[in-house]
Coordinates of N, CA and C in Angstrom, one line a residue:
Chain A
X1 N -12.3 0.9 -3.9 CA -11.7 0.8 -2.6 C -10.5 1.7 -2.4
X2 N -10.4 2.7 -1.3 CA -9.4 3.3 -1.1 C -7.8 2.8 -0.9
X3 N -6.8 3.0 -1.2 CA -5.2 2.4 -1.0 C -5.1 2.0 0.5
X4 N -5.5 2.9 1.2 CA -5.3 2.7 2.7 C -6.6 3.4 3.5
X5 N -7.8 2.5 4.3 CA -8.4 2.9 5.3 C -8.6 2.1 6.1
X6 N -9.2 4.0 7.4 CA -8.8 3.3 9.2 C -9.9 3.5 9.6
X7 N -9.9 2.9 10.5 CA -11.4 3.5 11.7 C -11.4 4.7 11.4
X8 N -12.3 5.5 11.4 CA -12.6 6.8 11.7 C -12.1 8.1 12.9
X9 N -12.8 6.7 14.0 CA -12.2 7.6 15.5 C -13.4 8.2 15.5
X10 N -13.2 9.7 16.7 CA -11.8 9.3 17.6 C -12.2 8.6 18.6
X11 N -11.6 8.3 18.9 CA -11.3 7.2 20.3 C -11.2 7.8 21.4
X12 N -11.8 7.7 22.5 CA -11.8 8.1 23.8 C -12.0 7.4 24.9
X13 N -10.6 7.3 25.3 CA -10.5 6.1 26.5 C -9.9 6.3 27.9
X14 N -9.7 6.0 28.9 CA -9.3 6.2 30.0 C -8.0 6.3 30.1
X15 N -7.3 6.3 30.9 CA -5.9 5.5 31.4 C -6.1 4.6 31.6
X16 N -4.8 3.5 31.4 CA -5.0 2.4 32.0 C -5.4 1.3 30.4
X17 N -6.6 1.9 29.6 CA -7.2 0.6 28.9 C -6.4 0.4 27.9
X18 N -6.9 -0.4 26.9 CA -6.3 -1.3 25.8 C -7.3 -0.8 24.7
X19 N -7.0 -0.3 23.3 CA -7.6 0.2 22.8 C -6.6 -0.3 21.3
X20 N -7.3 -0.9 20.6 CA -7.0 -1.4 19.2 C -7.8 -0.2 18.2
X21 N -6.5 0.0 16.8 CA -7.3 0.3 15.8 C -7.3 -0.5 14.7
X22 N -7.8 -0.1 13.1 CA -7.7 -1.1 12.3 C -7.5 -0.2 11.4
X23 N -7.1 -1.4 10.0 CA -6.5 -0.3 8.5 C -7.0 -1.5 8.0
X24 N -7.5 -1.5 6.6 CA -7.1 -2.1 5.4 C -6.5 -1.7 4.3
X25 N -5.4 -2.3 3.5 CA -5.3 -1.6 2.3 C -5.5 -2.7 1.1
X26 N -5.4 -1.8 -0.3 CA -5.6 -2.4 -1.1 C -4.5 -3.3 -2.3
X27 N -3.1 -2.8 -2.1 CA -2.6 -3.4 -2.9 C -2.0 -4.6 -2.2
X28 N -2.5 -5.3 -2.6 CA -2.1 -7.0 -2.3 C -0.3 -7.6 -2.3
X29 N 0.4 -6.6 -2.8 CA 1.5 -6.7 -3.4 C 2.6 -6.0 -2.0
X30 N 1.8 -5.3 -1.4 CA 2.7 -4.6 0.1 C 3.3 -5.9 0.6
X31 N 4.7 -5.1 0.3 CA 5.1 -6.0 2.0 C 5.6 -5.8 3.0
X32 N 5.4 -4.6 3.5 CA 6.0 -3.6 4.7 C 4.9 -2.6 5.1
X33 N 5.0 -2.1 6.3 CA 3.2 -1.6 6.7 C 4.3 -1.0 7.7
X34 N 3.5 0.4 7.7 CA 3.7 1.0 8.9 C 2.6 1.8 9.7
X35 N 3.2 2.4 10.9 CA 2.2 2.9 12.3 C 2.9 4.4 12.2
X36 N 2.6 5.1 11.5 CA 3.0 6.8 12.0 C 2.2 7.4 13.2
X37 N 2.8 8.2 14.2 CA 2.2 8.8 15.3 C 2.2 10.1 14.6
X38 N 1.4 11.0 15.1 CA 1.1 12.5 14.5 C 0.8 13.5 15.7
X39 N 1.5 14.3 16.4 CA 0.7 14.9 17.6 C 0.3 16.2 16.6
X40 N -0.7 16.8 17.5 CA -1.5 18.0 16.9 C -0.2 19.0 16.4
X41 N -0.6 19.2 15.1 CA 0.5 20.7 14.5 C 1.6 20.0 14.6
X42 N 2.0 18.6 14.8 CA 3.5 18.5 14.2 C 3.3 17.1 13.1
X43 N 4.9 17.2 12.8 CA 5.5 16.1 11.6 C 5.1 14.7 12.1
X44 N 4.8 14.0 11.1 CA 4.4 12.5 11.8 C 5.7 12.0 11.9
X45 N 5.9 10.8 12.5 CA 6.9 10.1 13.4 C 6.6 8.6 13.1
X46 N 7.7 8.0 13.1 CA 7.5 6.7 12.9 C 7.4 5.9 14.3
X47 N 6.6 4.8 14.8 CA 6.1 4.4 15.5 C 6.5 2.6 15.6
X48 N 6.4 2.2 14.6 CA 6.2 0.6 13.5 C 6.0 0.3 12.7
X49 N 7.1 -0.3 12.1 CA 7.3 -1.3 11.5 C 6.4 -2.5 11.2
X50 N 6.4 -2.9 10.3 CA 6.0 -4.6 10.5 C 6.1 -4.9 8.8
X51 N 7.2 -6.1 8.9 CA 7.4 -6.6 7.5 C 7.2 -8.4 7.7
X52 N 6.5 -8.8 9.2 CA 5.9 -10.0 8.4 C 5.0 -9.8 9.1
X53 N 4.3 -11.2 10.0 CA 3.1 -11.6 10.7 C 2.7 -10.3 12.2
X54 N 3.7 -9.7 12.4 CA 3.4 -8.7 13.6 C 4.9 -8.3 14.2
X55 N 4.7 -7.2 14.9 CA 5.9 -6.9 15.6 C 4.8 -6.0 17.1
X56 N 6.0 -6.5 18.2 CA 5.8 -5.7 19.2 C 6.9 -5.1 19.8
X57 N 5.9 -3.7 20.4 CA 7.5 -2.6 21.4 C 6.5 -2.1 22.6
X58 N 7.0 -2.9 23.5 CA 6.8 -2.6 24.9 C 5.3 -2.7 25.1
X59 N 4.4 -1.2 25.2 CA 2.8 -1.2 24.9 C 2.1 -1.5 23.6
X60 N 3.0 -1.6 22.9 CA 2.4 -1.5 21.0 C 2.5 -3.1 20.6
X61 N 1.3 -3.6 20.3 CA 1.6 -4.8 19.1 C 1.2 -4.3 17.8
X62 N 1.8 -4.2 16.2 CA 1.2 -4.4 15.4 C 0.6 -5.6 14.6
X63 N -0.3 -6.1 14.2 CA -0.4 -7.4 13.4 C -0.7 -7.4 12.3
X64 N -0.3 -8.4 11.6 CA -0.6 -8.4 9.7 C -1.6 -9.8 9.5
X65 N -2.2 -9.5 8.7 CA -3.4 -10.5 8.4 C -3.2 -9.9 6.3
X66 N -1.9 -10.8 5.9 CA -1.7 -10.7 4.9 C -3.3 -11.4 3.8
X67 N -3.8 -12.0 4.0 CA -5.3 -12.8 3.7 C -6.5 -11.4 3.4
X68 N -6.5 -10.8 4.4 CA -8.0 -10.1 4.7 C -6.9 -8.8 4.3
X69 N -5.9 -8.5 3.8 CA -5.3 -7.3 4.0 C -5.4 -6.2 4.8
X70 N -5.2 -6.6 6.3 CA -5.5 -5.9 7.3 C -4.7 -6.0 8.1
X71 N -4.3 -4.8 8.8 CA -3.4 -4.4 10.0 C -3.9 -3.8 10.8
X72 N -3.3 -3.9 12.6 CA -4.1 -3.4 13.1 C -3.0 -3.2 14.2
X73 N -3.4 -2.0 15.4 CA -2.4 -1.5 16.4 C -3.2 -1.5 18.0
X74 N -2.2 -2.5 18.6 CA -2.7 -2.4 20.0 C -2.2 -1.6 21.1
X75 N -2.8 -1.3 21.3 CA -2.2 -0.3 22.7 C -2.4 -1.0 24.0
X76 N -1.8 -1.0 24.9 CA -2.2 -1.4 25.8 C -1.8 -0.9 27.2
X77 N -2.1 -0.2 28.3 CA -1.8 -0.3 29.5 C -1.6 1.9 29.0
X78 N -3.0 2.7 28.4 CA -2.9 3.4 27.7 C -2.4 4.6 28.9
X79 N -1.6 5.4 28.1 CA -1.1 7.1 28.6 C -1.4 8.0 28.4
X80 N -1.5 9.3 28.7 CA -1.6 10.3 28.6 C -0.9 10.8 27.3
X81 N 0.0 10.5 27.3 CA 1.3 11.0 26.1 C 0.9 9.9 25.0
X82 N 0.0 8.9 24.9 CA -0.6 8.4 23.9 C -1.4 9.0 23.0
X83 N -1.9 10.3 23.5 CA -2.9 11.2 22.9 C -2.4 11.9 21.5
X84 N -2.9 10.9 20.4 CA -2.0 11.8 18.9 C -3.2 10.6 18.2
X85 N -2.9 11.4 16.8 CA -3.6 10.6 15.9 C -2.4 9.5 15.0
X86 N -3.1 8.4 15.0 CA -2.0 7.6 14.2 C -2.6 7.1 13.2
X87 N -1.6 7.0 12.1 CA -1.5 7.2 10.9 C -1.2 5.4 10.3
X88 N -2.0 4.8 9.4 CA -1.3 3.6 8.9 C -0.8 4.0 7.6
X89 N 0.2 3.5 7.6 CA 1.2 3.8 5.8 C 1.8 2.2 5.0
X90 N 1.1 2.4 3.8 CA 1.7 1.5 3.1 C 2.8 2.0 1.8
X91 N 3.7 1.4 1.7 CA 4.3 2.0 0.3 C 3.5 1.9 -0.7
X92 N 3.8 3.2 -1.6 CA 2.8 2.9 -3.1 C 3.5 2.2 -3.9
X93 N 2.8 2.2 -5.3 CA 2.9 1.3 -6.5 C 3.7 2.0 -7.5
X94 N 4.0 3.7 -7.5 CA 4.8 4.4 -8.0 C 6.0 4.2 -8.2
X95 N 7.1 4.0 -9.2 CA 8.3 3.9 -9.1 C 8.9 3.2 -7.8
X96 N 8.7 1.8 -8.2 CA 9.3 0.7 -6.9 C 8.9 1.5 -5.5
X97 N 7.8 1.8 -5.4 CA 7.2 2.2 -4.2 C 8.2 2.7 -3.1
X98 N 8.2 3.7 -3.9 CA 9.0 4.8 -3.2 C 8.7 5.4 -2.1
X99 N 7.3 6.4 -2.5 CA 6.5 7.2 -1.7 C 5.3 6.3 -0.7
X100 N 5.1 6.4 -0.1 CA 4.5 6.4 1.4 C 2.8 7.0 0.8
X101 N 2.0 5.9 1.4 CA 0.5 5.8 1.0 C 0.4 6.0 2.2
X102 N -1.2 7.4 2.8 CA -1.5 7.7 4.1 C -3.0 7.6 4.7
X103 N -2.9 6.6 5.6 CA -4.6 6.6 5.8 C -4.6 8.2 6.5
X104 N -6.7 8.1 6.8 CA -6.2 9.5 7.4 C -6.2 9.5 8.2
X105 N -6.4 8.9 9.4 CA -5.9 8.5 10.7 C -6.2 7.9 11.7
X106 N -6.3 7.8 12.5 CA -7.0 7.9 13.7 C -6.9 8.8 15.1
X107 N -7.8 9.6 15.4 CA -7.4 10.1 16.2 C -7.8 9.4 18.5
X108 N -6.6 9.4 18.8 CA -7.0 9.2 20.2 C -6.7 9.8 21.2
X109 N -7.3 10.0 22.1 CA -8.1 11.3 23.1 C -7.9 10.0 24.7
X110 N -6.6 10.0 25.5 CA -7.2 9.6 26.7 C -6.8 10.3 27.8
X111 N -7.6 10.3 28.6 CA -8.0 10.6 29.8 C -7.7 10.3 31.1
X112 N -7.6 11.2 32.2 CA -7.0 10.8 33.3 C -8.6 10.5 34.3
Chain B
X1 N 21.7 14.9 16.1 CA 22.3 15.4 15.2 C 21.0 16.0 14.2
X2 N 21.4 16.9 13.7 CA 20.1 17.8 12.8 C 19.3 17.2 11.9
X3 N 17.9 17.3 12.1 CA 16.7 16.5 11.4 C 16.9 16.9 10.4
X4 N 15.8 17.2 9.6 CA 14.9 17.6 8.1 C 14.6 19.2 9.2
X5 N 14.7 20.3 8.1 CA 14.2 21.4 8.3 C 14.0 22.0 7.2
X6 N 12.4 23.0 7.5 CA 12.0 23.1 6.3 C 11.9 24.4 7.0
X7 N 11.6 25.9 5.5 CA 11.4 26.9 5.8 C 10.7 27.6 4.9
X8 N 9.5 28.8 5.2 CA 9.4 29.1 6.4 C 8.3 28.2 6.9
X9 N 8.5 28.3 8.3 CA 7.1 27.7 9.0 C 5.9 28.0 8.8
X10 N 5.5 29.0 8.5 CA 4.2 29.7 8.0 C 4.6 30.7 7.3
X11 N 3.2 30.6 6.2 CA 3.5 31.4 4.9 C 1.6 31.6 4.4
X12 N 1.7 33.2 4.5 CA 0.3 33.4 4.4 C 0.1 34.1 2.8
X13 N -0.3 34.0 2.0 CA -0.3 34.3 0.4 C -1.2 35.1 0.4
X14 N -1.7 36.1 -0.8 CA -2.5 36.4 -1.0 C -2.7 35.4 -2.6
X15 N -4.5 35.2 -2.4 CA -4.4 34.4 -4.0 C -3.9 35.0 -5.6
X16 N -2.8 34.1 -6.2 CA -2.2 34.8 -7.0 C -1.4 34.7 -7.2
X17 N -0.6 34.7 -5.7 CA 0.6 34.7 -5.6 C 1.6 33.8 -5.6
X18 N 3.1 33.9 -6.1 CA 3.7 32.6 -6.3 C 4.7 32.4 -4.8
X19 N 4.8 31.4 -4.4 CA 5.4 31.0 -3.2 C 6.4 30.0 -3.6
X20 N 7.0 30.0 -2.7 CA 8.9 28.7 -2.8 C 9.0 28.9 -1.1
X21 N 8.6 27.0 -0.9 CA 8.9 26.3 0.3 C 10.5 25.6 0.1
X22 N 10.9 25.7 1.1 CA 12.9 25.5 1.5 C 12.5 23.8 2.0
X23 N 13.4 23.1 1.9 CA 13.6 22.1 2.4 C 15.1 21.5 2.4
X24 N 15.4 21.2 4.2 CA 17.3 20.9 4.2 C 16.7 19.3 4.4
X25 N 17.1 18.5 3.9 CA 17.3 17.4 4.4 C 17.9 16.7 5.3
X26 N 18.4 15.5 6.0 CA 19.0 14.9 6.5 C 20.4 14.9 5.9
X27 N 21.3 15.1 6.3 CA 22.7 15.5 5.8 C 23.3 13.7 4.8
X28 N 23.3 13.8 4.0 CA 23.6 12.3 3.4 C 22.3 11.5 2.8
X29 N 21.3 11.5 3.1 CA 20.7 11.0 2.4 C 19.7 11.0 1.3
X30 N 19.8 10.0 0.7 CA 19.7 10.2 -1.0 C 18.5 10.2 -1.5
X31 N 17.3 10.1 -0.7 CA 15.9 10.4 -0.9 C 15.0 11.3 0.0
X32 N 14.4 12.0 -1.1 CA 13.4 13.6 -0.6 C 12.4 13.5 -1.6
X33 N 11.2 13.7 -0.5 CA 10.1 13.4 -1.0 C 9.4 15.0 -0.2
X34 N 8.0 15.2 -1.0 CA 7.3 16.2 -0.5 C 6.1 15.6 -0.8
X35 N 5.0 15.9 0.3 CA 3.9 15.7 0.8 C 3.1 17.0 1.0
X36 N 2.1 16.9 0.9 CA 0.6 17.9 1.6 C -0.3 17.6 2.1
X37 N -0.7 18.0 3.2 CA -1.4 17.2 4.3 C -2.6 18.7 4.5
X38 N -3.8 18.3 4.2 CA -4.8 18.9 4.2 C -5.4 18.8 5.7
X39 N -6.1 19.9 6.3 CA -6.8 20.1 7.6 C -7.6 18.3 7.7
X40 N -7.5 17.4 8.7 CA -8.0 16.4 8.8 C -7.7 15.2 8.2
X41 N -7.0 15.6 7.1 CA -6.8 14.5 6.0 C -5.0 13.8 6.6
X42 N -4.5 12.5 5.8 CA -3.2 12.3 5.9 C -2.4 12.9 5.0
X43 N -0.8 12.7 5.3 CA -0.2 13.5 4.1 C -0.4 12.7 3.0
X44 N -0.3 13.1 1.8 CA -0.2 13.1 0.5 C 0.9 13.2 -0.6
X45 N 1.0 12.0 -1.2 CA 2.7 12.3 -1.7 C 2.4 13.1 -2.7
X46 N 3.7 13.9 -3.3 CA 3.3 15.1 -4.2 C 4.6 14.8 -5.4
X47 N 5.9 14.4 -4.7 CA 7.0 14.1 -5.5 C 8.1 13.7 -4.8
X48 N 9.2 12.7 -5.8 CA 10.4 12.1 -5.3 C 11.1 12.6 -5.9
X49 N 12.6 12.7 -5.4 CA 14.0 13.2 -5.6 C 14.5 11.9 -5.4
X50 N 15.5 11.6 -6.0 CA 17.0 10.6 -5.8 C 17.9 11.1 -6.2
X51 N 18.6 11.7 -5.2 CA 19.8 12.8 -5.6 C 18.9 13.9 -6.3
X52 N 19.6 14.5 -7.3 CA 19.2 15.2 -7.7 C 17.8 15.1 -9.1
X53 N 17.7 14.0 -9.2 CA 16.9 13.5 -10.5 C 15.5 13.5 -9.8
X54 N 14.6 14.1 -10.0 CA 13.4 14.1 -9.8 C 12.2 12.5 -10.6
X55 N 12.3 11.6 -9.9 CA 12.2 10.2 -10.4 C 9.7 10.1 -10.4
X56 N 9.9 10.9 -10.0 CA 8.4 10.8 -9.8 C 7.9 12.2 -9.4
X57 N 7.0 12.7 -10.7 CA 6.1 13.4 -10.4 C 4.4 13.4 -10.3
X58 N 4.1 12.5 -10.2 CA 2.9 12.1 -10.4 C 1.9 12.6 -9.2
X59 N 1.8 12.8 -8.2 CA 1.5 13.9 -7.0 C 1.2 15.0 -7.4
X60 N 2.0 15.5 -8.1 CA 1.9 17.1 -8.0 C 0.2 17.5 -8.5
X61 N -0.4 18.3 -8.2 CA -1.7 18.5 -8.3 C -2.0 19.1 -9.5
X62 N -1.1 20.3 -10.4 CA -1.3 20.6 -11.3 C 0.0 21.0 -12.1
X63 N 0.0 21.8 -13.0 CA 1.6 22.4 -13.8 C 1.6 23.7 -12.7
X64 N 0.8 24.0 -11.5 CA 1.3 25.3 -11.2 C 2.3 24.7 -9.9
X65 N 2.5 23.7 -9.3 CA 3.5 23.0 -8.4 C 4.9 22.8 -9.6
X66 N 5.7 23.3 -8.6 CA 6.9 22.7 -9.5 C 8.0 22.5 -8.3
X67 N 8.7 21.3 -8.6 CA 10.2 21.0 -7.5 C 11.3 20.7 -7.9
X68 N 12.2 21.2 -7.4 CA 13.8 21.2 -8.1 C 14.6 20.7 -6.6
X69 N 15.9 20.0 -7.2 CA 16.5 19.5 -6.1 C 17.8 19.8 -6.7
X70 N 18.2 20.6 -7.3 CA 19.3 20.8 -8.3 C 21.2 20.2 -8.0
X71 N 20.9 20.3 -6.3 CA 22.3 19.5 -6.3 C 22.6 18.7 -5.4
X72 N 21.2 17.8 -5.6 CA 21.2 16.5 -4.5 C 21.0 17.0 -3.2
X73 N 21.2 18.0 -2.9 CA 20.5 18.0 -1.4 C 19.3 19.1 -1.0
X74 N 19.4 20.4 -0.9 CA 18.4 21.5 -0.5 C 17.2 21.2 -1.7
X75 N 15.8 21.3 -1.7 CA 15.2 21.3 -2.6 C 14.3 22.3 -2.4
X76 N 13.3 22.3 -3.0 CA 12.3 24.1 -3.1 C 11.3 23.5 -3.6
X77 N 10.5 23.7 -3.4 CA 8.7 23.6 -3.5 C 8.3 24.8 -4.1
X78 N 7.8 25.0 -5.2 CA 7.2 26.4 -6.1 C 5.6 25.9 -5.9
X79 N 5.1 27.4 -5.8 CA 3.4 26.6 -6.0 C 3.4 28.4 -6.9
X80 N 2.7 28.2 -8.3 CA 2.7 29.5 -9.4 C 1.0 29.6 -8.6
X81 N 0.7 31.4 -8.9 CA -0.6 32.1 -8.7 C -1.6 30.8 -7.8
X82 N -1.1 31.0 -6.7 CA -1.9 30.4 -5.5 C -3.2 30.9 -5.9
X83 N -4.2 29.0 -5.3 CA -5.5 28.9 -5.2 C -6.2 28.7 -3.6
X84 N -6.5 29.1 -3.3 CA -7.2 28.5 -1.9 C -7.3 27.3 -1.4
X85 N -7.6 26.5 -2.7 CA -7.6 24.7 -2.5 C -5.6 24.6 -2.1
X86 N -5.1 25.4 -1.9 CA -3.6 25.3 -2.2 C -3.3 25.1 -0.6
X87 N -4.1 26.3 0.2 CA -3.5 26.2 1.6 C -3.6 24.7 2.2
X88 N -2.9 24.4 2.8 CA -2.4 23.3 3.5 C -1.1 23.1 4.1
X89 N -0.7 21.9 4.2 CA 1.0 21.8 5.0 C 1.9 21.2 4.5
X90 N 3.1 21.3 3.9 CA 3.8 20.8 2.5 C 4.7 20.4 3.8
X91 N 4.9 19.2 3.8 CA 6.0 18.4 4.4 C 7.4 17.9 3.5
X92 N 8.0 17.7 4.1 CA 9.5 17.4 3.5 C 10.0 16.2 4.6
X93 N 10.1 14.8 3.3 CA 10.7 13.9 4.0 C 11.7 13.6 3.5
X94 N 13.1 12.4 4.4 CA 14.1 12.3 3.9 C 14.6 11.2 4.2
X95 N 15.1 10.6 3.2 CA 15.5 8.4 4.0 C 16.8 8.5 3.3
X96 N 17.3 7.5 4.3 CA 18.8 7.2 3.7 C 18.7 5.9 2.5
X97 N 17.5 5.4 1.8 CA 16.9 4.6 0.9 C 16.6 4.9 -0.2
X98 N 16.5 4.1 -1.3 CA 15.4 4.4 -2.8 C 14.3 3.3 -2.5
X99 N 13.5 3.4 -1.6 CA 12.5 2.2 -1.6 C 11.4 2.9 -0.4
X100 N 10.6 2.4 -0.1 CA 8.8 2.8 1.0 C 9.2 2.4 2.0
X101 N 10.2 1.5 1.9 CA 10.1 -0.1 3.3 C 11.4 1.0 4.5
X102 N 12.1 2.1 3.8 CA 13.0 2.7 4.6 C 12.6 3.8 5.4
X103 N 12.7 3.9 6.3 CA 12.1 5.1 7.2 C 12.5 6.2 6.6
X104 N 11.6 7.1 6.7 CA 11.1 8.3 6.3 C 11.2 9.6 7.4
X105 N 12.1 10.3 7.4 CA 12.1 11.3 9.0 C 11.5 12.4 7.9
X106 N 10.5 13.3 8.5 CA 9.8 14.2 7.8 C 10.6 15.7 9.1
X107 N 10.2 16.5 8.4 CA 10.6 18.2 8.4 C 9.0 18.5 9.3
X108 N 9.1 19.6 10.1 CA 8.0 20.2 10.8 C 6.9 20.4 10.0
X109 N 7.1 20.9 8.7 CA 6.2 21.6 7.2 C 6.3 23.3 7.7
X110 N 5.5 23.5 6.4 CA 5.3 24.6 5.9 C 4.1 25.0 6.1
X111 N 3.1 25.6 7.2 CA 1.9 26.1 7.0 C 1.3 26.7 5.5
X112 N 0.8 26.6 4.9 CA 0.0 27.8 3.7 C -1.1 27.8 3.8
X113 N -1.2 29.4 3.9 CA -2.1 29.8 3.8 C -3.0 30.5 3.2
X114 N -3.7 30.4 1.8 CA -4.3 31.1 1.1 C -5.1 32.2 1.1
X115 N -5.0 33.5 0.8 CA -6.2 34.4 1.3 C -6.6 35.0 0.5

């Protein structure tokens, strides 16, 4: 099993909808998860956080399902400026997990 | 106030050749990490700095990558006699942390391009 995998994608949705993705990872031992945004040709960007059961900001819920080791990101009430691939990251197992584990993404595409 | 900047933005090789990517970090803070992020794929950690002690090299792909951070802050990315599997996007990140759980502000990267 891979450290970190996402949906595949891509995703193509309208304005307006609600569109969830999903991750699982493998080390059981994480206790901090993140949501990087990635627009085409640039540096990823931090998006969320989540160090227990879920966190939300404004359109974004993330949730943790410490059990099934799964995380997942909601979008809701979707944008234009939503259009990037996002990235789930867990810390690795390397040297007090230092370095940042990278699914490879998801990419989403919406539409006016 | 000034991100992570890395230089140069694009860098086209011929195979063979040896290349050194620039990386400034965030002014103050004590971890720098470098990543490569392949067409499609996510980034990929490659190596950690803390200060200047290079605490993790386990990333790096082969003995022809090499990174120095010699006085805790600017570091350099070497890649010796470039391979084609080489071209990709070498990012440079930087936390005011020694730990995963601390945000990570990353640099634009470095295009490479193998030919």
């Amino acid at each position: 099993r891979k450290e970190v995998e996402q949906d595949p994608g891509p995703f193509n949705v309208p304005e307006g909808a609600t569109v969830a993705f999903n991750c699982t990872y493998s080390n059981s031992a994480s206790q901090s998860f993140f949501w990087y945004r990635q627009d085409c040709r640039k540096e990823p960007k931090l998006l969320m956080s989540v160090y227990s059961s879920g966190n939300e900001d404004g359109r974004f819920t993330a949730q943790l399902n410490r059990a099934s080791q799964y995380i997942s990101l909601l979008i809701r009430d979707s944008k234009l400026s939503d259009s990037a691939t996002y990235l789930c990251v867990v810390p690795g197992e390397g040297q007090a997990g230092t370095a940042l584990i990278f699914g490879k993404g998801t990419t989403l595409s919406v539409s006016s | 106030g000034a991100g992570v900047s890395q230089s140069p933005r694009y860098k086209v090789a011929k195979r063979g050749q040896d290349v050194a990517l620039r990386c400034d970090p965030i002014s103050g803070h004590v971890s720098l990490f470098w990543y490569q992020q392949a067409l499609g794929q996510g980034p990929e950690f490659l190596t950690y700095f803390q200060n200047e002690a290079q605490l993790d090299k386990s990333g790096l792909p082969s003995d022809r990558f090499f990174a120095e951070r010699p006085e805790g802050s600017v570091s350099t990315l070497k890649i010796q006699r470039t391979q084609q599997e080489d071209s990709a996007v070498y990012l440079c990140a930087s936390s005011n942390g020694d730990r995963g759980w601390y945000e990570q502000y990353f640099g634009p990267g470095t295009r490479l391009t193998v030919t």
